[in-house]
mmCIF file of C-alpha atoms in Angstrom:
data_model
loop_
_atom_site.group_PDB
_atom_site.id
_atom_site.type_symbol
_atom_site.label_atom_id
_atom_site.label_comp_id
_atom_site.label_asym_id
_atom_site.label_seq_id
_atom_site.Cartn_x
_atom_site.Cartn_y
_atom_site.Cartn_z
ATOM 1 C CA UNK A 29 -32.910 -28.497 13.482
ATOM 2 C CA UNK A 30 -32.332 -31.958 11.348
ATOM 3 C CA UNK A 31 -29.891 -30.135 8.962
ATOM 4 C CA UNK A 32 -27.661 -28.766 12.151
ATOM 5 C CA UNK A 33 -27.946 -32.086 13.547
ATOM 6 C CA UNK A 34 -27.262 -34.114 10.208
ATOM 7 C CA UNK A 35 -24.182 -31.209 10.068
ATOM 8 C CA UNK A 36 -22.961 -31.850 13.389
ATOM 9 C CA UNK A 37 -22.731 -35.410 13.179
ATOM 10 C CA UNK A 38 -21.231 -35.791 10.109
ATOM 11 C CA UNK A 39 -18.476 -33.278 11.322
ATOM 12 C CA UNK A 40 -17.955 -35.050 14.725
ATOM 13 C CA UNK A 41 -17.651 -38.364 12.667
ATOM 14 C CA UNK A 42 -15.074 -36.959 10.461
ATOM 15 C CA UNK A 43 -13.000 -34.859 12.801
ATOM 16 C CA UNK A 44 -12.645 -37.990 15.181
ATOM 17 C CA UNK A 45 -11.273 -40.006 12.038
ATOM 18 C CA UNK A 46 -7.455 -40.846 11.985
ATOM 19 C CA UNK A 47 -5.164 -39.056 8.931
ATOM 20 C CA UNK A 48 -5.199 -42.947 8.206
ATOM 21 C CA UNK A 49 -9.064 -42.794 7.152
ATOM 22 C CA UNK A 50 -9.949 -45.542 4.934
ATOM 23 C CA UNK A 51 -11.271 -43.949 1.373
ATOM 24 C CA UNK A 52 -13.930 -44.330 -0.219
ATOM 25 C CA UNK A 53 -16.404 -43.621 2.512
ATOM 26 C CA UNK A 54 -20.004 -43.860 1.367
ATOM 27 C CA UNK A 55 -21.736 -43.531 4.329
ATOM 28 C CA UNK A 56 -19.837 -40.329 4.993
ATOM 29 C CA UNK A 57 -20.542 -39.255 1.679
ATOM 30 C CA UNK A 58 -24.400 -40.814 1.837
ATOM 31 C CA UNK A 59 -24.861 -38.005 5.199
ATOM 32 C CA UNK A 60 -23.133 -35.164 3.409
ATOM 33 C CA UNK A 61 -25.654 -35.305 0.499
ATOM 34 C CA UNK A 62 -28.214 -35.696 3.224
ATOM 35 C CA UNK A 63 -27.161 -32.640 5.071
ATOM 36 C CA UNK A 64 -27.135 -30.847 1.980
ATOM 37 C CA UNK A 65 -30.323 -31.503 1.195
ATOM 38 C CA UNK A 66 -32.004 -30.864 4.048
ATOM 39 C CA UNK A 67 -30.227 -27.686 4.047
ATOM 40 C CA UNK A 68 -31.626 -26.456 0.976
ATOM 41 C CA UNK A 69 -35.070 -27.713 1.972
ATOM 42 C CA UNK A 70 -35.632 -24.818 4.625
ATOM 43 C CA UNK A 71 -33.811 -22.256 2.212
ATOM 44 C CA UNK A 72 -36.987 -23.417 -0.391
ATOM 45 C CA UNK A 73 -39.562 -23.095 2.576
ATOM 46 C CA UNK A 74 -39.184 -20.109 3.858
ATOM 47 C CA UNK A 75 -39.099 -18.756 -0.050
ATOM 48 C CA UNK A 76 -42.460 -20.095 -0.041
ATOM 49 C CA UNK A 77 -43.192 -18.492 3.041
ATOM 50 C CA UNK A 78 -41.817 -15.487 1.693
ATOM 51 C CA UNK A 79 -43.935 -15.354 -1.618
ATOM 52 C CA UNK A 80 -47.077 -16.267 0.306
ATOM 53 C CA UNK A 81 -46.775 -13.708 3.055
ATOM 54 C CA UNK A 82 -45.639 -10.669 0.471
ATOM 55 C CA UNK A 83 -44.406 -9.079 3.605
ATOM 56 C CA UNK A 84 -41.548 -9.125 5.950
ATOM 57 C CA UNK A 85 -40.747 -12.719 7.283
ATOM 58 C CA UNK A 86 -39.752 -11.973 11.134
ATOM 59 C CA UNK A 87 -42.649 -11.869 13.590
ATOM 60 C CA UNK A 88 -43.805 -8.699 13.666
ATOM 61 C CA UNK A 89 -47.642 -8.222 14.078
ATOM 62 C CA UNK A 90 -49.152 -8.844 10.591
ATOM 63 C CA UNK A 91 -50.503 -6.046 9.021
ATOM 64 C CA UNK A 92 -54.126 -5.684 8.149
ATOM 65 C CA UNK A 93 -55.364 -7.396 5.158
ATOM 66 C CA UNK A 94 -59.196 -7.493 3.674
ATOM 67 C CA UNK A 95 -60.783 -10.565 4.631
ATOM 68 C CA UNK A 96 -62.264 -13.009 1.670
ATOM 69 C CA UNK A 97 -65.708 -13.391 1.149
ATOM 70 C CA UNK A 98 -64.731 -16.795 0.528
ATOM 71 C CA UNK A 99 -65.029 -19.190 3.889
ATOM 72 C CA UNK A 100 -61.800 -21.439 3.039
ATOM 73 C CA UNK A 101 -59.842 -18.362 2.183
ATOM 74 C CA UNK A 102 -60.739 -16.088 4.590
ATOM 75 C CA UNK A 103 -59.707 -18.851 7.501
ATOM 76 C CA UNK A 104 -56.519 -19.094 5.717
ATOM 77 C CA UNK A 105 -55.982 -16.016 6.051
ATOM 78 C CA UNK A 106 -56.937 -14.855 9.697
ATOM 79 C CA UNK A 107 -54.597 -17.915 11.207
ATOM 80 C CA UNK A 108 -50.960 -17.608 10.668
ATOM 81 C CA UNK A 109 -49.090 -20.085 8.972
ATOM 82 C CA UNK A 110 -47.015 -22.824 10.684
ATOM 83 C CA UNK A 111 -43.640 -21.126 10.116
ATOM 84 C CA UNK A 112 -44.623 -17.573 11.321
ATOM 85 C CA UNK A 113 -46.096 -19.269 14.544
ATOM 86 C CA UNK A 114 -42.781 -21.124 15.046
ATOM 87 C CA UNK A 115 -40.682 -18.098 14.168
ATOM 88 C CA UNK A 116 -42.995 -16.017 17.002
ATOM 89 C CA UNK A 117 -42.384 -18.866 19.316
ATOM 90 C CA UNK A 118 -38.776 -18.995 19.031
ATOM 91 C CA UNK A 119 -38.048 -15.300 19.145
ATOM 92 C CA UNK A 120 -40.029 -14.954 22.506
ATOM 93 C CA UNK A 121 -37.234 -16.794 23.799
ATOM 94 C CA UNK A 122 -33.810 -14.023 23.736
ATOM 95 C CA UNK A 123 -31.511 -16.729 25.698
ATOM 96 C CA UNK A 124 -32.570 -19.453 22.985
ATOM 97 C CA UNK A 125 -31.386 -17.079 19.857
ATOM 98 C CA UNK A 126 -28.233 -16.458 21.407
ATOM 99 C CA UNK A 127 -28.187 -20.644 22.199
ATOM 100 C CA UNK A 128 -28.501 -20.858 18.707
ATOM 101 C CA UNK A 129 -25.970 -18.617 18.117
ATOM 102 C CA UNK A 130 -23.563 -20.484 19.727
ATOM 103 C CA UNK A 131 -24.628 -23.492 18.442
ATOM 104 C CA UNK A 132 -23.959 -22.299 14.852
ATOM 105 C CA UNK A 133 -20.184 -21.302 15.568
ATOM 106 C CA UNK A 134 -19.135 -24.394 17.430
ATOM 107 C CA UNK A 135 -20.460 -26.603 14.537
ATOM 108 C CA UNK A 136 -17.792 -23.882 12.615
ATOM 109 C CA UNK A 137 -15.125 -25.138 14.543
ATOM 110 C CA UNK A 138 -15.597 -28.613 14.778
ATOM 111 C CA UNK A 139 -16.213 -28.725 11.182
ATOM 112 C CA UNK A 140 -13.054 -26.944 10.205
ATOM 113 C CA UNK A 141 -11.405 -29.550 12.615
ATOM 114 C CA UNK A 142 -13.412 -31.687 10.101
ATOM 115 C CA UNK A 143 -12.023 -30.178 6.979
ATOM 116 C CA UNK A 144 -8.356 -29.990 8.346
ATOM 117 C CA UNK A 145 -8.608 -34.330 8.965
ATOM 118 C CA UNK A 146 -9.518 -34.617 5.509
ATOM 119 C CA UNK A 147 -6.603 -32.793 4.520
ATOM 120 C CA UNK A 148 -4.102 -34.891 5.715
ATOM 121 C CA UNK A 149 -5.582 -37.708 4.863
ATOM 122 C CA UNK A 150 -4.430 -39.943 2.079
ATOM 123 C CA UNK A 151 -1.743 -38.218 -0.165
ATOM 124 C CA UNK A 152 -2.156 -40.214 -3.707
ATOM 125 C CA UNK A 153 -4.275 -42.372 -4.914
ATOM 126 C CA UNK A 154 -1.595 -45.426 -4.682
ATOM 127 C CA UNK A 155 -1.560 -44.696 -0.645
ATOM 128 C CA UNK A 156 -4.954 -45.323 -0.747
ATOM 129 C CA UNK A 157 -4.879 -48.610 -2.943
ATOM 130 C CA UNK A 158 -2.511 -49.832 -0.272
ATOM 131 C CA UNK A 159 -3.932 -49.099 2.529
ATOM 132 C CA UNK A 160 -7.076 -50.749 1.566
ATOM 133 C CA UNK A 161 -5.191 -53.677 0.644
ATOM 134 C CA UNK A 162 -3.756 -53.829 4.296
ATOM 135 C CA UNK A 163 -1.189 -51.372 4.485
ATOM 136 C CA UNK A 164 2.134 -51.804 6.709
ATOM 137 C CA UNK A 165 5.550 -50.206 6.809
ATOM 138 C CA UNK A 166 8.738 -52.324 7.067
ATOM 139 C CA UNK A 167 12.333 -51.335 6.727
ATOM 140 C CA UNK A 168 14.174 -52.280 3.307
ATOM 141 C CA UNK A 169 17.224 -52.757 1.787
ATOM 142 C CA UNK A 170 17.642 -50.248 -1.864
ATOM 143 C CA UNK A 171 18.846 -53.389 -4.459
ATOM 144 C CA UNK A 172 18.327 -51.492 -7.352
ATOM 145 C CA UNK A 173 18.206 -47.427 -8.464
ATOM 146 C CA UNK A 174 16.943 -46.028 -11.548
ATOM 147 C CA UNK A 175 16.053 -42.320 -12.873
ATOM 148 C CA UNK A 176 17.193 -40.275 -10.194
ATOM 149 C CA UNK A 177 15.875 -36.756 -10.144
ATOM 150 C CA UNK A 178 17.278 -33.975 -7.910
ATOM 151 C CA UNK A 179 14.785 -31.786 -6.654
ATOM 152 C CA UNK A 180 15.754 -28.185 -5.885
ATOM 153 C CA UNK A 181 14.294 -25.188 -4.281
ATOM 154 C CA UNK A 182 15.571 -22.275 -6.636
ATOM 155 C CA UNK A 183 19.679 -23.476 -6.003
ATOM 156 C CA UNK A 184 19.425 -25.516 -3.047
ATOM 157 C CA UNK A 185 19.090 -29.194 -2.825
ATOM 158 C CA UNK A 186 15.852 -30.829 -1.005
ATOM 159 C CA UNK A 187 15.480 -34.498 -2.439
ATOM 160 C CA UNK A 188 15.880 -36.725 -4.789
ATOM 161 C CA UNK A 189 12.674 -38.221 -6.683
ATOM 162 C CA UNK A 190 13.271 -42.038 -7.842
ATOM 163 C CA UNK A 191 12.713 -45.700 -8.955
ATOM 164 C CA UNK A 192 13.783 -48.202 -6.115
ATOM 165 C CA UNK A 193 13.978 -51.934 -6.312
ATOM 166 C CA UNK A 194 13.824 -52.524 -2.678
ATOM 167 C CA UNK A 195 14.345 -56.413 -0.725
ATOM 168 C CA UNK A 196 11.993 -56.825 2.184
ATOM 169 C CA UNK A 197 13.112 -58.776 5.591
ATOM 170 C CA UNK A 198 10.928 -61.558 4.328
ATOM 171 C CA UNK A 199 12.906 -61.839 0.610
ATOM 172 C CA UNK A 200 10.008 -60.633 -1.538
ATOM 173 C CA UNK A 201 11.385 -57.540 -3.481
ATOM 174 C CA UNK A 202 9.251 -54.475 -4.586
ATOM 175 C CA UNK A 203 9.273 -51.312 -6.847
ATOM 176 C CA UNK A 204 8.923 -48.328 -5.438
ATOM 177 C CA UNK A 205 8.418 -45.553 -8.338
ATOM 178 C CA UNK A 206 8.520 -41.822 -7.637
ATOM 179 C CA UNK A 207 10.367 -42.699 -3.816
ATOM 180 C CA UNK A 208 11.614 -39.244 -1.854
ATOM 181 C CA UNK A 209 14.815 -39.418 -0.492
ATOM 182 C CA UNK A 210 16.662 -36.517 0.954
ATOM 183 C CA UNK A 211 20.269 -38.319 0.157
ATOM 184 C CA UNK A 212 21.052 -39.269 -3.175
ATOM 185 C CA UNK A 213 19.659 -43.309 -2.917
ATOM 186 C CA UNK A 214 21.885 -46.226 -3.525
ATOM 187 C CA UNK A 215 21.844 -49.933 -3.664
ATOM 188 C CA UNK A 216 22.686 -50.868 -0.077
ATOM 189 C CA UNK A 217 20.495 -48.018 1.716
ATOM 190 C CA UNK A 218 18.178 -49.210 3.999
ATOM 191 C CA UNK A 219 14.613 -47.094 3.788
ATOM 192 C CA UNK A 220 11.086 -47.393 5.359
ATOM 193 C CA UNK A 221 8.381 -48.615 2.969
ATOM 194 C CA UNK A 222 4.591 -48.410 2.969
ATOM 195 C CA UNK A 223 3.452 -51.434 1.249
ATOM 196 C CA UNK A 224 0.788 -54.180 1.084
ATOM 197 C CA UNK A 225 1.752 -57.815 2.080
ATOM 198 C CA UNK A 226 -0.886 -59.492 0.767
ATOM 199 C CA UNK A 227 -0.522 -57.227 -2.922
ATOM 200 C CA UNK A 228 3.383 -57.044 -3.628
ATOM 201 C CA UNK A 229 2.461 -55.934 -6.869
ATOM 202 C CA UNK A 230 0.815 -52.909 -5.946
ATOM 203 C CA UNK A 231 4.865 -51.587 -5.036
ATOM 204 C CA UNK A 232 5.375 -49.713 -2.122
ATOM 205 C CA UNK A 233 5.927 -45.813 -1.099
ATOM 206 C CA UNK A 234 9.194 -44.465 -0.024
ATOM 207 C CA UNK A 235 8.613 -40.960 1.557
ATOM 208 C CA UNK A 236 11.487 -40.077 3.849
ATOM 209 C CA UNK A 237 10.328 -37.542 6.978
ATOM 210 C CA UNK A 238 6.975 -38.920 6.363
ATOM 211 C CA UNK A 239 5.429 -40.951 9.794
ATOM 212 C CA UNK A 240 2.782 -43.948 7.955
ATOM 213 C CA UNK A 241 1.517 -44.377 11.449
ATOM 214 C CA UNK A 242 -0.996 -42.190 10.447
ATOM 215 C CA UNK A 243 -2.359 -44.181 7.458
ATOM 216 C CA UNK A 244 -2.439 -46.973 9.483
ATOM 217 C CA UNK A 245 -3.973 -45.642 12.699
ATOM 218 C CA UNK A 246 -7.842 -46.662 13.167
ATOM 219 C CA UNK A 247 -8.653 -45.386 16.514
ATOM 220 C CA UNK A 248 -11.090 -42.514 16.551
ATOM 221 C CA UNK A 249 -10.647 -39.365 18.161
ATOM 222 C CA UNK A 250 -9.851 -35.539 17.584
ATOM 223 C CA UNK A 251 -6.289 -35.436 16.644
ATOM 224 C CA UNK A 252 -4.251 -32.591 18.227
ATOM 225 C CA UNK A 253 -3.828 -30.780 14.455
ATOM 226 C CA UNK A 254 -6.840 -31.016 14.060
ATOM 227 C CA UNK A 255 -7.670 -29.297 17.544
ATOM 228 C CA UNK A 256 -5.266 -26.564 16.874
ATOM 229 C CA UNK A 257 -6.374 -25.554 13.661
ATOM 230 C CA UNK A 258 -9.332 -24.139 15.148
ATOM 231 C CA UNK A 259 -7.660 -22.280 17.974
ATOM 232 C CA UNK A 260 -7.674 -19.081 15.312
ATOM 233 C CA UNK A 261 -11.207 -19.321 14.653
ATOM 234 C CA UNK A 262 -12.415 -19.852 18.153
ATOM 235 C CA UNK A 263 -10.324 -16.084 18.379
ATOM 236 C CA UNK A 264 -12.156 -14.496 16.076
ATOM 237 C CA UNK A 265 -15.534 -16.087 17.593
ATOM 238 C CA UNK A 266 -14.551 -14.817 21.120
ATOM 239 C CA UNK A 267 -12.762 -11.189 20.084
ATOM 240 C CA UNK A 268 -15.216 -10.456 16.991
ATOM 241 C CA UNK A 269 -18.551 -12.266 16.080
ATOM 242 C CA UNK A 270 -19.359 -12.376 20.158
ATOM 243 C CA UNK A 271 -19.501 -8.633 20.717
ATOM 244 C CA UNK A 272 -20.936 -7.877 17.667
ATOM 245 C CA UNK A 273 -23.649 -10.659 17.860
ATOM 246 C CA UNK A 274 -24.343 -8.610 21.078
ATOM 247 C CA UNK A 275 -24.399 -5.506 20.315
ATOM 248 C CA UNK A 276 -26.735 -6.503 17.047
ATOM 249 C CA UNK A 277 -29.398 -7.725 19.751
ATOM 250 C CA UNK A 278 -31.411 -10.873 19.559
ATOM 251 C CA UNK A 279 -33.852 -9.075 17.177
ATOM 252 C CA UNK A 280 -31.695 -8.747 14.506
ATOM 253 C CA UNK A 281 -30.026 -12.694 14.695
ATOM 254 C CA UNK A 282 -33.468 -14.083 14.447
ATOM 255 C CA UNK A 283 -34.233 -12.174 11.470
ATOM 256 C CA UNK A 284 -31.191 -13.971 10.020
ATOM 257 C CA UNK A 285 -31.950 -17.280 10.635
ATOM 258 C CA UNK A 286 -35.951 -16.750 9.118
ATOM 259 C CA UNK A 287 -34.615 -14.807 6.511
ATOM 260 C CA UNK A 288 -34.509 -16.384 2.760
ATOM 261 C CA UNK A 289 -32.425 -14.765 1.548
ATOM 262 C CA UNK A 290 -29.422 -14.921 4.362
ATOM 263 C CA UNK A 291 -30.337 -18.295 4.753
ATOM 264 C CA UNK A 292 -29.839 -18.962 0.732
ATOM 265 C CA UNK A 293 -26.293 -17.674 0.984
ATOM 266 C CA UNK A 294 -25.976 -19.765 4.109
ATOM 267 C CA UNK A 295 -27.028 -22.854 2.287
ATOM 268 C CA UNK A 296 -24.444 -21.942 -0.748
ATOM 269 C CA UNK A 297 -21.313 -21.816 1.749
ATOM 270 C CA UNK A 298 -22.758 -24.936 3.086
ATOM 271 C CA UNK A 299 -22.784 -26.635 -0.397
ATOM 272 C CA UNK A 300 -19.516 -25.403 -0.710
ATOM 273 C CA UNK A 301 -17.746 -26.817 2.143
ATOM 274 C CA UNK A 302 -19.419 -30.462 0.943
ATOM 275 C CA UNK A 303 -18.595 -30.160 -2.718
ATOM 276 C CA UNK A 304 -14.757 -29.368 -1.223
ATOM 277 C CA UNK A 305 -14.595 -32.242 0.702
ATOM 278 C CA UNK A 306 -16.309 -34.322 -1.599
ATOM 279 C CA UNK A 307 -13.355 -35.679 -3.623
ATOM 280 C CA UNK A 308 -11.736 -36.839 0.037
ATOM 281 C CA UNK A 309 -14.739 -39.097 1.283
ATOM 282 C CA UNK A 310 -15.668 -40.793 -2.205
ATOM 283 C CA UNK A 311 -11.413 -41.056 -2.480
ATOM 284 C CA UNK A 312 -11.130 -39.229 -5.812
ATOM 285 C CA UNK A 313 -8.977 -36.940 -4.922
ATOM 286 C CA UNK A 314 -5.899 -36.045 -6.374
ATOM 287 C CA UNK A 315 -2.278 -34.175 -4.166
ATOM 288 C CA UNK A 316 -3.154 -30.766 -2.747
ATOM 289 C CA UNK A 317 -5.959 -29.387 -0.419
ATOM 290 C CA UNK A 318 -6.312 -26.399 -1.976
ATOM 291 C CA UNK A 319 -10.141 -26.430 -2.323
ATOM 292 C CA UNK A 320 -10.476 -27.584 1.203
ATOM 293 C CA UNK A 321 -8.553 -24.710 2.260
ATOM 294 C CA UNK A 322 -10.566 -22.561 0.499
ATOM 295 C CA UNK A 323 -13.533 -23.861 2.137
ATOM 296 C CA UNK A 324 -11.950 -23.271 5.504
ATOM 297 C CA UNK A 325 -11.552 -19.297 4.886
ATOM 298 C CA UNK A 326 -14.930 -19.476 3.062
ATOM 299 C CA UNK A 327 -16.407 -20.360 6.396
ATOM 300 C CA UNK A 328 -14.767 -18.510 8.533
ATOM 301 C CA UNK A 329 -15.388 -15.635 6.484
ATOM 302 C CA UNK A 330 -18.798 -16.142 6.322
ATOM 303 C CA UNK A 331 -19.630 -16.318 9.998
ATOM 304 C CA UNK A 332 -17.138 -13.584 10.450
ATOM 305 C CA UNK A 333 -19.829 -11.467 8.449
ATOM 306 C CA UNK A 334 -23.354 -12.553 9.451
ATOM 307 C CA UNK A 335 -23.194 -11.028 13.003
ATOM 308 C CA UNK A 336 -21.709 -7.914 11.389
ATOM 309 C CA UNK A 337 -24.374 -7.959 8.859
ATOM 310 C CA UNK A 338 -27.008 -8.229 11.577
ATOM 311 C CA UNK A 339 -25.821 -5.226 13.389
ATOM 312 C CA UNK A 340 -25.533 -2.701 9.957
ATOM 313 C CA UNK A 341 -29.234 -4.126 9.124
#
């Protein structure tokens, strides 16, 4: 219960954040750890459970076992243990395993809504310099071009990679190295700039058909890309793991969630979705989302499977 809450925070506090979100983020990256933790910490106690028992984990009626001559042992051993009387507990309830069902896949969506805000967040690390110097866009005048670069999609023409010398509406000039332009840039174009008033000499960044509202925007709240890129999963949840989480029967779910070794493989994807996003909340990052993407179909794949593993079981 505190991992899926430490896990559902942490992904409501990070899908709610802006594209904008200011990096590093140690408190986000404090509660990931912690969620990661106390993920594993169940994985190691029901191994314990496990080895102690030397029988099934799920709640069936233990089997017989000789009873020790030895007082201290022999009470241990006629009382069930405090996870097999919570796993009993829990089962007797049908409606709360298939509660916790649901619980489990809408924490999957909100935290790929998660993963998808950390993907468009910051671009490069010299976004991020600005934009924790106080970041804001103006409009400027190209005074000077150097190495141009077209940029070419097998033999057509996209952009133009360059150096810019660009004059700000206050007078205070700035370079702007590795600026995208679609036309070929010249002194007298006038361009939109990301740059930091109160650190000129950090440059600025020219991206054209690129919208800096959005490293600039503070306001929390689920953005509508970020909404969206769950609609797919919240498909698969309704057309596939739904009917086959039914037809596997509550019997077979809770076996799942007491079982080590499911919930070790659990705790791995888990891991994996953290060490992913990682990079984006201590701002180490470098272009791409590639590993976050992978994460995504990880987890998606891996909830896709459990219910279908319960029902072949």
């Amino acid at each position: 219960m505190l991992a899926f809450t430490g896990a559902a925070a942490l992904s409501l506090w990070v899908a709610g954040l802006p594209a904008g979100i200011p990096l590093p983020a140690p408190g986000l990256v404090t509660m990931a750890w912690v969620v990661v933790g106390l993920v594993w910490l169940r994985v190691v106690t029901l191994w314990i459970w496990w080895s102690d028992d030397h029988y099934y984990w799920m709640p069936h009626t233990p089997e017989a076992r000789p009873v020790s001559l030895e007082k201290d042992g022999g009470d241990r051993r006629q009382r069930p243990g405090l996870l097999r009387r919570l796993s009993a507990y829990e089962y007797e309830s049908v409606p709360w395993v298939y509660l916790r069902q649901s619980a489990v896949w809408a924490l999957m969506l909100v935290s790929l809504a998660a993963l998808n805000a950390l993907g468009e967040s910051h671009a490069s690390q010299h976004v991020r310099s600005l934009v924790q110097a106080g970041a804001a866009y103006s409009t400027a005048t190209v005074a000077e071009t150097a190495d141009i670069t077209e940029i070419r999609d097998e033999d057509v023409l996209t952009g133009h990679r360059s150096t810019l010398v660009l004059a700000l509406p206050d007078g205070s000039r700035i370079r702007s190295r590795g600026a995208y332009t679609e036309n070929r840039p010249k002194p007298g174009d006038r361009v939109q700039t990301l740059w930091a008033p109160a650190a000129p000499e950090l440059g600025g960044v020219v991206e054209e058909g690129t919208s800096f509202d959005r490293y600039l925007d503070r306001g929390w709240g689920l953005t509508l890309s970020g909404a969206g890129v769950v609609v797919l999963p919240l498909l698969l949840v309704l057309a596939c793991m739904l009917p086959t989480a039914l037809a596997a029967e509550a019997d077979s779910l809770h076996e799942q969630a007491w079982s080590p070794i499911a919930q070790t493989v659990h705790a791995t994807a888990v891991t994996g979705v953290v060490l992913a996003a990682l990079p984006y909340l201590s701002g180490t990052f470098s272009d791409g989302a590639a590993l976050l993407g992978a994460a995504m179909v990880g987890l998606v794949a891996l909830y896709v499977i459990m219910p279908i593993r319960a029902l072949v079981a």
